[in-house]
Amino acid sequence: MNLSQLHVLVVGSATGGAATALLLARAGARVTLLEKVAQPRAVGAGIGLAENGLAVLESIGLGPAIAAHGRAVDSPAIVDGRSRLMLAPPRPTPRVRMIRRSDLQGLLLDALAAEPRVERQFGAEVIGAERDGRVIARIDGRTVEQRADLVVGADGVHSRIRTAGDFGARVRPPGIAYLRALVDVEAAQGVEAWTGAGIFGSFAVDRGTYFFASAGARACRHAIAARDLDALRAVWARAYPPSIPLLGAVRRFDDLIFNRVIRVDCQRWVDGRLALLGDAAHAMSPNLGQGANSALVDAAVLLDELRRAADLPSGLDAYQRRRRPAVQRVARAAGSMGALAEITSPVARWLRDRLLLPVAARLGGDATAIVMQEPPATLLAIGRA
């Protein structure tokens, strides 16, 4: 395809949408980016960029900036509540860089502002779309219709583009909640602990520590329902003592960010000129750290298949055939990992730790290839071509 003749409308300016707009624009397409938030900012705390996501970001020139803002860490080991090693990361250890979500979003927004082939429309709420490429949005109180050769729905779990099209979507009810926070202390453990209260992980980021914890245990749920920070600290102090300085550095309950896991699986990612990407197509459990990274891979593969194709329909078909099975494998693995990590019964945890984890340890290399989905070198070459 001659991408210079393609007008693409990307809905959503978070990680996947921003990367898609940049990759397609730099390949010659004319891109319009719609974002419902008038002044977008990152919602969240920290993010781990794995080798696949890093390769895509490096391909669009953000490698040095991410290196300056992020912290290089090894893939985390899994320990128990007493910090005893349960599962070591695979060898060679995959590269991960921890970064504040606000820093990553700022870098992407700056890159978009500097790209002349991207027209940004902030404060544009999409209220409808058609498979022929028409999109209806509300901008400054006005209803505006726009047309494009391709509409990419990168608008997250609650995607308007997915709702507008026929994608055979299955959206599961919200599952377990996770809490996240950034604190201005250097107390990261660099591991993920599977404890009697669930998961607790902490990693160094620029200017502090990012930590996360599951909130499914009864005592955690009660503390959260009561907005009782002291009670929450007490639960985790018993379950995992290294949590004490981190939760102790949280000043207010409202400084904690809570998200429930929502799973999305679509039978189809393409409906006419509408295509899905990222959480809009495949929201998954966070337990393998592949949510945003998979969206970045989507963006690179979409570009790759459009460039290879003779026309738009065949390029979009190749995109979903290449991406959907790979993401499904990761989503299933992440769900299984989450279910194992959240076991709180002492007997079930004993069986898990002595029977299942030794098997998982022997699968390290193969599992890494599955999680990466595409070779990082391939992803790097796509954006630089």
mmCIF file of C-alpha atoms in Angstrom:
data_model
loop_
_atom_site.group_PDB
_atom_site.id
_atom_site.type_symbol
_atom_site.label_atom_id
_atom_site.label_comp_id
_atom_site.label_asym_id
_atom_site.label_seq_id
_atom_site.Cartn_x
_atom_site.Cartn_y
_atom_site.Cartn_z
ATOM 1 C CA MET A 1 0.000 0.000 0.000
ATOM 2 C CA ASN A 2 0.964 3.596 -0.525
ATOM 3 C CA LEU A 3 0.496 4.900 3.001
ATOM 4 C CA SER A 4 0.921 8.493 1.878
ATOM 5 C CA GLN A 5 -2.581 8.263 0.370
ATOM 6 C CA LEU A 6 -4.107 6.943 3.609
ATOM 7 C CA HIS A 7 -6.037 9.082 6.087
ATOM 8 C CA VAL A 8 -6.154 7.387 9.494
ATOM 9 C CA LEU A 9 -8.265 8.500 12.416
ATOM 10 C CA VAL A 10 -6.883 7.219 15.732
ATOM 11 C CA VAL A 11 -9.221 7.363 18.726
ATOM 12 C CA GLY A 12 -7.363 7.547 22.054
ATOM 13 C CA SER A 13 -4.023 9.175 22.895
ATOM 14 C CA ALA A 14 -2.736 6.800 25.584
ATOM 15 C CA THR A 15 0.304 4.598 24.955
ATOM 16 C CA GLY A 16 -1.091 2.446 22.129
ATOM 17 C CA GLY A 17 -2.955 5.222 20.355
ATOM 18 C CA ALA A 18 -0.076 7.685 20.533
ATOM 19 C CA ALA A 19 2.410 5.109 19.222
ATOM 20 C CA THR A 20 0.044 4.154 16.383
ATOM 21 C CA ALA A 21 -0.374 7.782 15.338
ATOM 22 C CA LEU A 22 3.389 8.354 15.372
ATOM 23 C CA LEU A 23 4.283 5.170 13.496
ATOM 24 C CA LEU A 24 1.696 5.651 10.755
ATOM 25 C CA ALA A 25 2.443 9.355 10.362
ATOM 26 C CA ARG A 26 6.158 8.764 10.041
ATOM 27 C CA ALA A 27 5.415 6.109 7.413
ATOM 28 C CA GLY A 28 3.623 8.765 5.368
ATOM 29 C CA ALA A 29 -0.029 8.540 6.409
ATOM 30 C CA ARG A 30 -2.118 11.567 7.315
ATOM 31 C CA VAL A 31 -3.299 11.014 10.884
ATOM 32 C CA THR A 32 -6.029 12.655 12.928
ATOM 33 C CA LEU A 33 -5.882 11.861 16.625
ATOM 34 C CA LEU A 34 -9.079 12.213 18.679
ATOM 35 C CA GLU A 35 -8.845 12.326 22.467
ATOM 36 C CA LYS A 36 -11.868 12.976 24.662
ATOM 37 C CA VAL A 37 -9.833 14.615 27.438
ATOM 38 C CA ALA A 38 -9.132 18.281 26.755
ATOM 39 C CA GLN A 39 -5.838 18.213 28.632
ATOM 40 C CA PRO A 40 -4.702 14.574 28.665
ATOM 41 C CA ARG A 41 -2.520 13.281 31.438
ATOM 42 C CA ALA A 42 -1.534 9.814 32.528
ATOM 43 C CA VAL A 43 -3.869 8.002 34.887
ATOM 44 C CA GLY A 44 -1.890 5.539 36.940
ATOM 45 C CA ALA A 45 1.349 5.302 38.796
ATOM 46 C CA GLY A 46 4.165 3.354 37.178
ATOM 47 C CA ILE A 47 4.601 1.101 34.181
ATOM 48 C CA GLY A 48 7.103 -1.600 33.305
ATOM 49 C CA LEU A 49 8.266 -1.405 29.694
ATOM 50 C CA ALA A 50 9.380 -4.856 28.576
ATOM 51 C CA GLU A 51 11.719 -5.570 25.678
ATOM 52 C CA ASN A 52 8.916 -5.701 23.122
ATOM 53 C CA GLY A 53 7.387 -2.376 24.150
ATOM 54 C CA LEU A 54 10.804 -0.765 24.512
ATOM 55 C CA ALA A 55 11.715 -1.819 20.971
ATOM 56 C CA VAL A 56 8.652 -0.060 19.557
ATOM 57 C CA LEU A 57 9.325 3.110 21.545
ATOM 58 C CA GLU A 58 12.986 3.061 20.537
ATOM 59 C CA SER A 59 11.947 2.745 16.891
ATOM 60 C CA ILE A 60 10.130 6.086 17.094
ATOM 61 C CA GLY A 61 13.093 7.809 18.695
ATOM 62 C CA LEU A 62 12.108 7.745 22.355
ATOM 63 C CA GLY A 63 14.835 5.392 23.540
ATOM 64 C CA PRO A 64 17.219 8.029 24.992
ATOM 65 C CA ALA A 65 14.412 9.924 26.740
ATOM 66 C CA ILE A 66 13.005 6.748 28.269
ATOM 67 C CA ALA A 67 16.478 5.758 29.418
ATOM 68 C CA ALA A 68 16.812 9.158 31.092
ATOM 69 C CA HIS A 69 13.429 8.979 32.835
ATOM 70 C CA GLY A 70 13.241 5.264 33.620
ATOM 71 C CA ARG A 71 15.057 2.783 35.800
ATOM 72 C CA ALA A 72 16.490 -0.415 34.357
ATOM 73 C CA VAL A 73 15.491 -3.499 36.336
ATOM 74 C CA ASP A 74 15.636 -7.225 35.822
ATOM 75 C CA SER A 75 12.447 -9.182 35.328
ATOM 76 C CA PRO A 76 11.248 -9.668 38.898
ATOM 77 C CA ALA A 77 11.775 -12.755 40.960
ATOM 78 C CA ILE A 78 8.775 -14.103 42.844
ATOM 79 C CA VAL A 79 9.146 -14.452 46.605
ATOM 80 C CA ASP A 80 6.832 -15.420 49.436
ATOM 81 C CA GLY A 81 5.683 -13.322 52.372
ATOM 82 C CA ARG A 82 8.967 -13.972 54.164
ATOM 83 C CA SER A 83 11.006 -12.897 51.111
ATOM 84 C CA ARG A 84 12.082 -16.455 50.324
ATOM 85 C CA LEU A 85 12.675 -17.105 46.624
ATOM 86 C CA MET A 86 9.875 -19.032 44.934
ATOM 87 C CA LEU A 87 10.543 -18.492 41.239
ATOM 88 C CA ALA A 88 13.604 -16.887 39.679
ATOM 89 C CA PRO A 89 13.314 -14.904 36.436
ATOM 90 C CA PRO A 90 14.287 -16.736 33.228
ATOM 91 C CA ARG A 91 17.836 -16.571 31.923
ATOM 92 C CA PRO A 92 18.940 -14.512 30.178
ATOM 93 C CA THR A 93 16.941 -12.031 32.212
ATOM 94 C CA PRO A 94 14.625 -9.989 29.961
ATOM 95 C CA ARG A 95 15.211 -6.250 30.016
ATOM 96 C CA VAL A 96 12.567 -4.104 31.763
ATOM 97 C CA ARG A 97 12.545 -0.367 32.350
ATOM 98 C CA MET A 98 10.277 1.076 35.019
ATOM 99 C CA ILE A 99 8.958 4.556 34.354
ATOM 100 C CA ARG A 100 6.286 6.853 35.733
ATOM 101 C CA ARG A 101 3.208 6.759 33.521
ATOM 102 C CA SER A 102 3.092 10.542 33.562
ATOM 103 C CA ASP A 103 6.642 10.705 32.207
ATOM 104 C CA LEU A 104 5.891 8.222 29.421
ATOM 105 C CA GLN A 105 2.679 10.007 28.459
ATOM 106 C CA GLY A 106 4.473 13.338 28.436
ATOM 107 C CA LEU A 107 7.147 12.003 26.077
ATOM 108 C CA LEU A 108 4.520 10.624 23.698
ATOM 109 C CA LEU A 109 2.472 13.828 23.717
ATOM 110 C CA ASP A 110 5.580 15.905 23.006
ATOM 111 C CA ALA A 111 6.436 13.624 20.081
ATOM 112 C CA LEU A 112 2.905 13.969 18.724
ATOM 113 C CA ALA A 113 3.071 17.752 18.986
ATOM 114 C CA ALA A 114 6.288 17.729 16.955
ATOM 115 C CA GLU A 115 4.921 15.468 14.189
ATOM 116 C CA PRO A 116 3.508 17.564 11.297
ATOM 117 C CA ARG A 117 1.449 14.707 9.824
ATOM 118 C CA VAL A 118 -0.595 14.315 13.034
ATOM 119 C CA GLU A 119 -3.557 16.601 13.655
ATOM 120 C CA ARG A 120 -4.482 16.464 17.327
ATOM 121 C CA GLN A 121 -8.046 17.106 18.448
ATOM 122 C CA PHE A 122 -8.281 17.131 22.239
ATOM 123 C CA GLY A 123 -11.626 17.426 23.976
ATOM 124 C CA ALA A 124 -13.180 15.351 21.166
ATOM 125 C CA GLU A 125 -15.521 12.704 22.572
ATOM 126 C CA VAL A 126 -16.464 10.007 20.077
ATOM 127 C CA ILE A 127 -20.175 9.193 20.309
ATOM 128 C CA GLY A 128 -20.556 6.957 17.266
ATOM 129 C CA ALA A 129 -18.822 5.316 14.336
ATOM 130 C CA GLU A 130 -19.693 3.398 11.177
ATOM 131 C CA ARG A 131 -17.845 0.605 9.424
ATOM 132 C CA ASP A 132 -17.443 2.824 6.357
ATOM 133 C CA GLY A 133 -15.010 5.079 8.279
ATOM 134 C CA ARG A 134 -17.403 7.730 9.539
ATOM 135 C CA VAL A 135 -16.896 8.929 13.110
ATOM 136 C CA ILE A 136 -19.218 11.242 15.015
ATOM 137 C CA ALA A 137 -17.642 13.243 17.820
ATOM 138 C CA ARG A 138 -18.705 15.984 20.202
ATOM 139 C CA ILE A 139 -16.214 18.860 20.169
ATOM 140 C CA ASP A 140 -16.809 22.089 22.123
ATOM 141 C CA GLY A 141 -20.500 21.279 22.411
ATOM 142 C CA ARG A 142 -20.852 20.687 18.647
ATOM 143 C CA THR A 143 -21.511 17.360 16.945
ATOM 144 C CA VAL A 144 -18.984 16.833 14.149
ATOM 145 C CA GLU A 145 -18.774 14.028 11.590
ATOM 146 C CA GLN A 146 -15.413 13.029 10.174
ATOM 147 C CA ARG A 147 -14.430 10.428 7.598
ATOM 148 C CA ALA A 148 -11.244 8.420 7.256
ATOM 149 C CA ASP A 149 -9.891 5.513 5.241
ATOM 150 C CA LEU A 150 -9.122 3.730 8.502
ATOM 151 C CA VAL A 151 -10.380 4.271 12.055
ATOM 152 C CA VAL A 152 -8.230 2.757 14.831
ATOM 153 C CA GLY A 153 -9.988 2.308 18.154
ATOM 154 C CA ALA A 154 -7.259 2.657 20.771
ATOM 155 C CA ASP A 155 -9.751 3.970 23.298
ATOM 156 C CA GLY A 156 -9.359 1.418 26.057
ATOM 157 C CA VAL A 157 -11.500 -1.044 27.948
ATOM 158 C CA HIS A 158 -14.676 0.995 27.491
ATOM 159 C CA SER A 159 -14.044 1.579 23.780
ATOM 160 C CA ARG A 160 -16.681 3.501 21.826
ATOM 161 C CA ILE A 161 -15.270 2.141 18.569
ATOM 162 C CA ARG A 162 -15.683 -1.430 19.798
ATOM 163 C CA THR A 163 -19.263 -0.698 20.823
ATOM 164 C CA ALA A 164 -20.002 0.836 17.427
ATOM 165 C CA GLY A 165 -18.727 -2.118 15.386
ATOM 166 C CA ASP A 166 -19.376 -5.835 15.109
ATOM 167 C CA PHE A 167 -16.326 -7.363 16.780
ATOM 168 C CA GLY A 168 -17.881 -10.274 18.670
ATOM 169 C CA ALA A 169 -16.625 -8.753 21.910
ATOM 170 C CA ARG A 170 -16.741 -10.521 25.241
ATOM 171 C CA VAL A 171 -16.238 -8.176 28.173
ATOM 172 C CA ARG A 172 -16.041 -9.996 31.488
ATOM 173 C CA PRO A 173 -17.369 -8.401 34.688
ATOM 174 C CA PRO A 174 -14.744 -6.591 36.766
ATOM 175 C CA GLY A 175 -12.631 -8.962 38.779
ATOM 176 C CA ILE A 176 -10.116 -8.473 41.575
ATOM 177 C CA ALA A 177 -9.021 -4.943 42.419
ATOM 178 C CA TYR A 178 -5.416 -3.760 42.536
ATOM 179 C CA LEU A 179 -4.054 -0.719 44.311
ATOM 180 C CA ARG A 180 -1.096 1.268 43.040
ATOM 181 C CA ALA A 181 0.880 4.236 44.271
ATOM 182 C CA LEU A 182 4.005 6.301 43.793
ATOM 183 C CA VAL A 183 5.881 7.312 46.933
ATOM 184 C CA ASP A 184 8.877 9.564 47.394
ATOM 185 C CA VAL A 185 11.015 7.032 49.233
ATOM 186 C CA GLU A 186 13.742 4.681 48.045
ATOM 187 C CA ALA A 187 12.365 1.440 49.433
ATOM 188 C CA ALA A 188 11.786 -0.717 46.353
ATOM 189 C CA GLN A 189 12.313 -4.444 46.750
ATOM 190 C CA GLY A 190 12.469 -5.211 43.024
ATOM 191 C CA VAL A 191 10.447 -8.397 43.500
ATOM 192 C CA GLU A 192 6.861 -9.559 43.420
ATOM 193 C CA ALA A 193 5.705 -11.238 46.624
ATOM 194 C CA TRP A 194 2.954 -13.882 46.610
ATOM 195 C CA THR A 195 1.622 -13.768 50.144
ATOM 196 C CA GLY A 196 -1.319 -14.903 52.219
ATOM 197 C CA ALA A 197 -2.983 -11.558 51.447
ATOM 198 C CA GLY A 198 -2.259 -11.652 47.711
ATOM 199 C CA ILE A 199 0.389 -9.917 45.591
ATOM 200 C CA PHE A 200 2.688 -7.083 46.613
ATOM 201 C CA GLY A 201 5.367 -5.700 44.294
ATOM 202 C CA SER A 202 7.634 -2.667 44.359
ATOM 203 C CA PHE A 203 10.132 -1.208 41.910
ATOM 204 C CA ALA A 204 12.341 1.846 41.743
ATOM 205 C CA VAL A 205 11.313 4.667 39.417
ATOM 206 C CA ASP A 206 12.753 8.105 38.880
ATOM 207 C CA ARG A 207 12.314 10.136 42.082
ATOM 208 C CA GLY A 208 10.857 7.329 44.192
ATOM 209 C CA THR A 209 9.219 3.927 44.253
ATOM 210 C CA TYR A 210 6.246 2.454 42.437
ATOM 211 C CA PHE A 211 4.338 -0.255 44.274
ATOM 212 C CA PHE A 212 1.206 -2.282 43.685
ATOM 213 C CA ALA A 213 -0.849 -4.753 45.684
ATOM 214 C CA SER A 214 -3.901 -6.888 45.122
ATOM 215 C CA ALA A 215 -6.965 -6.071 47.165
ATOM 216 C CA GLY A 216 -8.928 -9.289 47.062
ATOM 217 C CA ALA A 217 -8.322 -10.620 50.558
ATOM 218 C CA ARG A 218 -11.226 -10.064 52.960
ATOM 219 C CA ALA A 219 -9.223 -7.907 55.363
ATOM 220 C CA CYS A 220 -8.019 -5.737 52.471
ATOM 221 C CA ARG A 221 -11.539 -5.324 51.127
ATOM 222 C CA HIS A 222 -12.847 -4.280 54.533
ATOM 223 C CA ALA A 223 -10.038 -1.751 55.014
ATOM 224 C CA ILE A 224 -10.633 -0.270 51.565
ATOM 225 C CA ALA A 225 -14.407 -0.109 52.023
ATOM 226 C CA ALA A 226 -13.829 1.830 55.264
ATOM 227 C CA ARG A 227 -11.123 3.994 53.618
ATOM 228 C CA ASP A 228 -8.962 3.008 56.583
ATOM 229 C CA LEU A 229 -5.336 3.448 55.590
ATOM 230 C CA ASP A 230 -4.028 2.289 58.955
ATOM 231 C CA ALA A 231 -6.008 -0.959 58.718
ATOM 232 C CA LEU A 232 -4.677 -1.537 55.202
ATOM 233 C CA ARG A 233 -1.130 -0.963 56.415
ATOM 234 C CA ALA A 234 -1.690 -3.471 59.211
ATOM 235 C CA VAL A 235 -2.935 -6.167 56.815
ATOM 236 C CA TRP A 236 0.124 -5.883 54.637
ATOM 237 C CA ALA A 237 2.538 -5.491 57.553
ATOM 238 C CA ARG A 238 1.461 -8.950 58.700
ATOM 239 C CA ALA A 239 1.473 -10.493 55.245
ATOM 240 C CA TYR A 240 4.671 -8.895 53.919
ATOM 241 C CA PRO A 241 6.827 -6.784 56.279
ATOM 242 C CA PRO A 242 8.797 -5.049 53.439
ATOM 243 C CA SER A 243 5.546 -3.253 52.616
ATOM 244 C CA ILE A 244 5.760 -1.215 55.843
ATOM 245 C CA PRO A 245 7.950 1.714 54.642
ATOM 246 C CA LEU A 246 6.049 1.938 51.352
ATOM 247 C CA LEU A 247 2.517 2.065 52.711
ATOM 248 C CA GLY A 248 3.864 4.186 55.542
ATOM 249 C CA ALA A 249 4.913 6.798 52.974
ATOM 250 C CA VAL A 250 1.362 7.116 51.615
ATOM 251 C CA ARG A 251 0.012 10.324 53.129
ATOM 252 C CA ARG A 252 -3.694 10.009 52.293
ATOM 253 C CA PHE A 253 -6.030 7.221 51.289
ATOM 254 C CA ASP A 254 -6.834 9.165 48.118
ATOM 255 C CA ASP A 255 -3.191 8.876 47.037
ATOM 256 C CA LEU A 256 -3.889 5.203 46.288
ATOM 257 C CA ILE A 257 -5.152 4.339 42.802
ATOM 258 C CA PHE A 258 -7.609 1.440 42.519
ATOM 259 C CA ASN A 259 -8.391 -0.518 39.357
ATOM 260 C CA ARG A 260 -10.439 -3.652 38.863
ATOM 261 C CA VAL A 261 -9.295 -6.200 36.317
ATOM 262 C CA ILE A 262 -11.540 -6.262 33.242
ATOM 263 C CA ARG A 263 -10.924 -8.874 30.560
ATOM 264 C CA VAL A 264 -11.813 -8.124 26.936
ATOM 265 C CA ASP A 265 -11.621 -10.667 24.131
ATOM 266 C CA CYS A 266 -12.874 -9.957 20.610
ATOM 267 C CA GLN A 267 -13.562 -12.605 18.002
ATOM 268 C CA ARG A 268 -12.684 -10.033 15.356
ATOM 269 C CA TRP A 269 -10.466 -6.963 15.535
ATOM 270 C CA VAL A 270 -11.644 -5.524 12.228
ATOM 271 C CA ASP A 271 -15.081 -4.470 10.988
ATOM 272 C CA GLY A 272 -14.921 -2.734 7.617
ATOM 273 C CA ARG A 273 -12.717 0.333 8.071
ATOM 274 C CA LEU A 274 -12.809 0.041 11.873
ATOM 275 C CA ALA A 275 -9.927 -1.698 13.665
ATOM 276 C CA LEU A 276 -9.202 -2.235 17.348
ATOM 277 C CA LEU A 277 -5.907 -1.985 19.198
ATOM 278 C CA GLY A 278 -4.710 -2.384 22.784
ATOM 279 C CA ASP A 279 -7.199 -2.746 25.638
ATOM 280 C CA ALA A 280 -10.084 -2.043 23.261
ATOM 281 C CA ALA A 281 -9.332 -5.425 21.668
ATOM 282 C CA HIS A 282 -7.667 -7.455 24.401
ATOM 283 C CA ALA A 283 -7.659 -6.055 27.938
ATOM 284 C CA MET A 284 -6.002 -8.605 30.220
ATOM 285 C CA SER A 285 -4.892 -9.264 33.773
ATOM 286 C CA PRO A 286 -1.788 -7.255 34.711
ATOM 287 C CA ASN A 287 0.171 -10.212 36.044
ATOM 288 C CA LEU A 288 2.637 -10.484 33.138
ATOM 289 C CA GLY A 289 2.983 -6.732 32.679
ATOM 290 C CA GLN A 290 1.929 -6.942 29.028
ATOM 291 C CA GLY A 291 -1.076 -4.617 28.789
ATOM 292 C CA ALA A 292 0.596 -1.478 27.423
ATOM 293 C CA ASN A 293 3.458 -3.473 25.915
ATOM 294 C CA SER A 294 0.998 -5.530 23.856
ATOM 295 C CA ALA A 295 -0.660 -2.326 22.631
ATOM 296 C CA LEU A 296 2.730 -1.108 21.428
ATOM 297 C CA VAL A 297 3.269 -4.391 19.594
ATOM 298 C CA ASP A 298 -0.184 -3.988 18.020
ATOM 299 C CA ALA A 299 0.835 -0.576 16.698
ATOM 300 C CA ALA A 300 4.033 -1.876 15.099
ATOM 301 C CA VAL A 301 2.386 -4.938 13.546
ATOM 302 C CA LEU A 302 -0.478 -2.830 12.164
ATOM 303 C CA LEU A 303 2.041 -0.642 10.365
ATOM 304 C CA ASP A 304 4.011 -3.660 9.160
ATOM 305 C CA GLU A 305 0.999 -5.437 7.681
ATOM 306 C CA LEU A 306 -0.420 -2.305 6.046
ATOM 307 C CA ARG A 307 2.915 -1.674 4.355
ATOM 308 C CA ARG A 308 3.097 -5.263 3.097
ATOM 309 C CA ALA A 309 -0.483 -5.415 1.827
ATOM 310 C CA ALA A 310 -1.832 -4.661 -1.621
ATOM 311 C CA ASP A 311 -4.901 -2.948 -0.157
ATOM 312 C CA LEU A 312 -6.473 -1.935 3.142
ATOM 313 C CA PRO A 313 -8.777 -4.961 3.680
ATOM 314 C CA SER A 314 -5.979 -7.480 3.191
ATOM 315 C CA GLY A 315 -3.652 -5.481 5.445
ATOM 316 C CA LEU A 316 -6.202 -5.334 8.240
ATOM 317 C CA ASP A 317 -6.988 -9.033 7.884
ATOM 318 C CA ALA A 318 -3.280 -9.874 8.141
ATOM 319 C CA TYR A 319 -2.997 -7.628 11.203
ATOM 320 C CA GLN A 320 -5.704 -9.428 13.155
ATOM 321 C CA ARG A 321 -4.518 -12.893 12.042
ATOM 322 C CA ARG A 322 -0.990 -12.128 13.224
ATOM 323 C CA ARG A 323 -1.895 -10.418 16.474
ATOM 324 C CA ARG A 324 -5.014 -12.048 17.897
ATOM 325 C CA PRO A 325 -3.610 -15.564 18.568
ATOM 326 C CA ALA A 326 -0.406 -14.163 20.065
ATOM 327 C CA VAL A 327 -2.272 -11.841 22.422
ATOM 328 C CA GLN A 328 -4.747 -14.539 23.391
ATOM 329 C CA ARG A 329 -1.876 -16.759 24.550
ATOM 330 C CA VAL A 330 -0.478 -13.977 26.701
ATOM 331 C CA ALA A 331 -3.892 -13.055 28.116
ATOM 332 C CA ARG A 332 -4.566 -16.674 29.095
ATOM 333 C CA ALA A 333 -1.131 -16.965 30.683
ATOM 334 C CA ALA A 334 -1.619 -13.697 32.581
ATOM 335 C CA GLY A 335 -5.006 -14.871 33.853
ATOM 336 C CA SER A 336 -3.542 -18.171 34.987
ATOM 337 C CA MET A 337 -0.623 -16.436 36.670
ATOM 338 C CA GLY A 338 -3.008 -14.101 38.455
ATOM 339 C CA ALA A 339 -5.142 -16.979 39.678
ATOM 340 C CA LEU A 340 -2.081 -18.765 41.053
ATOM 341 C CA ALA A 341 -0.741 -15.630 42.704
ATOM 342 C CA GLU A 342 -4.029 -14.865 44.450
ATOM 343 C CA ILE A 343 -4.339 -18.234 46.200
ATOM 344 C CA THR A 344 -4.716 -17.532 49.907
ATOM 345 C CA SER A 345 -5.602 -20.976 51.281
ATOM 346 C CA PRO A 346 -2.521 -22.330 53.119
ATOM 347 C CA VAL A 347 -2.994 -25.853 51.736
ATOM 348 C CA ALA A 348 -3.510 -24.658 48.165
ATOM 349 C CA ARG A 349 -0.499 -22.368 48.432
ATOM 350 C CA TRP A 350 1.641 -25.268 49.678
ATOM 351 C CA LEU A 351 0.638 -27.363 46.665
ATOM 352 C CA ARG A 352 1.226 -24.471 44.284
ATOM 353 C CA ASP A 353 4.668 -23.691 45.641
ATOM 354 C CA ARG A 354 5.898 -27.290 45.596
ATOM 355 C CA LEU A 355 4.244 -28.721 42.514
ATOM 356 C CA LEU A 356 3.361 -26.005 40.012
ATOM 357 C CA LEU A 357 6.126 -23.433 40.372
ATOM 358 C CA PRO A 358 8.980 -25.933 39.765
ATOM 359 C CA VAL A 359 7.306 -26.835 36.469
ATOM 360 C CA ALA A 360 6.960 -23.156 35.543
ATOM 361 C CA ALA A 361 10.645 -22.591 36.286
ATOM 362 C CA ARG A 362 11.606 -25.184 33.656
ATOM 363 C CA LEU A 363 9.589 -23.349 30.981
ATOM 364 C CA GLY A 364 11.426 -20.046 31.387
ATOM 365 C CA GLY A 365 12.886 -19.546 27.895
ATOM 366 C CA ASP A 366 9.804 -20.694 25.995
ATOM 367 C CA ALA A 367 7.554 -18.582 28.211
ATOM 368 C CA THR A 368 9.620 -15.460 27.505
ATOM 369 C CA ALA A 369 9.192 -15.877 23.747
ATOM 370 C CA ILE A 370 5.422 -16.265 24.177
ATOM 371 C CA VAL A 371 5.176 -13.180 26.376
ATOM 372 C CA MET A 372 7.235 -11.039 23.965
ATOM 373 C CA GLN A 373 4.879 -12.073 21.104
ATOM 374 C CA GLU A 374 7.237 -10.686 18.445
ATOM 375 C CA PRO A 375 11.044 -10.626 18.455
ATOM 376 C CA PRO A 376 12.130 -7.207 19.756
ATOM 377 C CA ALA A 377 14.587 -6.894 16.857
ATOM 378 C CA THR A 378 11.693 -7.262 14.416
ATOM 379 C CA LEU A 379 9.665 -4.590 16.207
ATOM 380 C CA LEU A 380 12.621 -2.217 16.210
ATOM 381 C CA ALA A 381 13.141 -2.708 12.468
ATOM 382 C CA ILE A 382 9.456 -2.064 11.649
ATOM 383 C CA GLY A 383 9.462 1.443 13.071
ATOM 384 C CA ARG A 384 12.826 2.308 11.563
ATOM 385 C CA ALA A 385 12.051 1.033 8.047
#
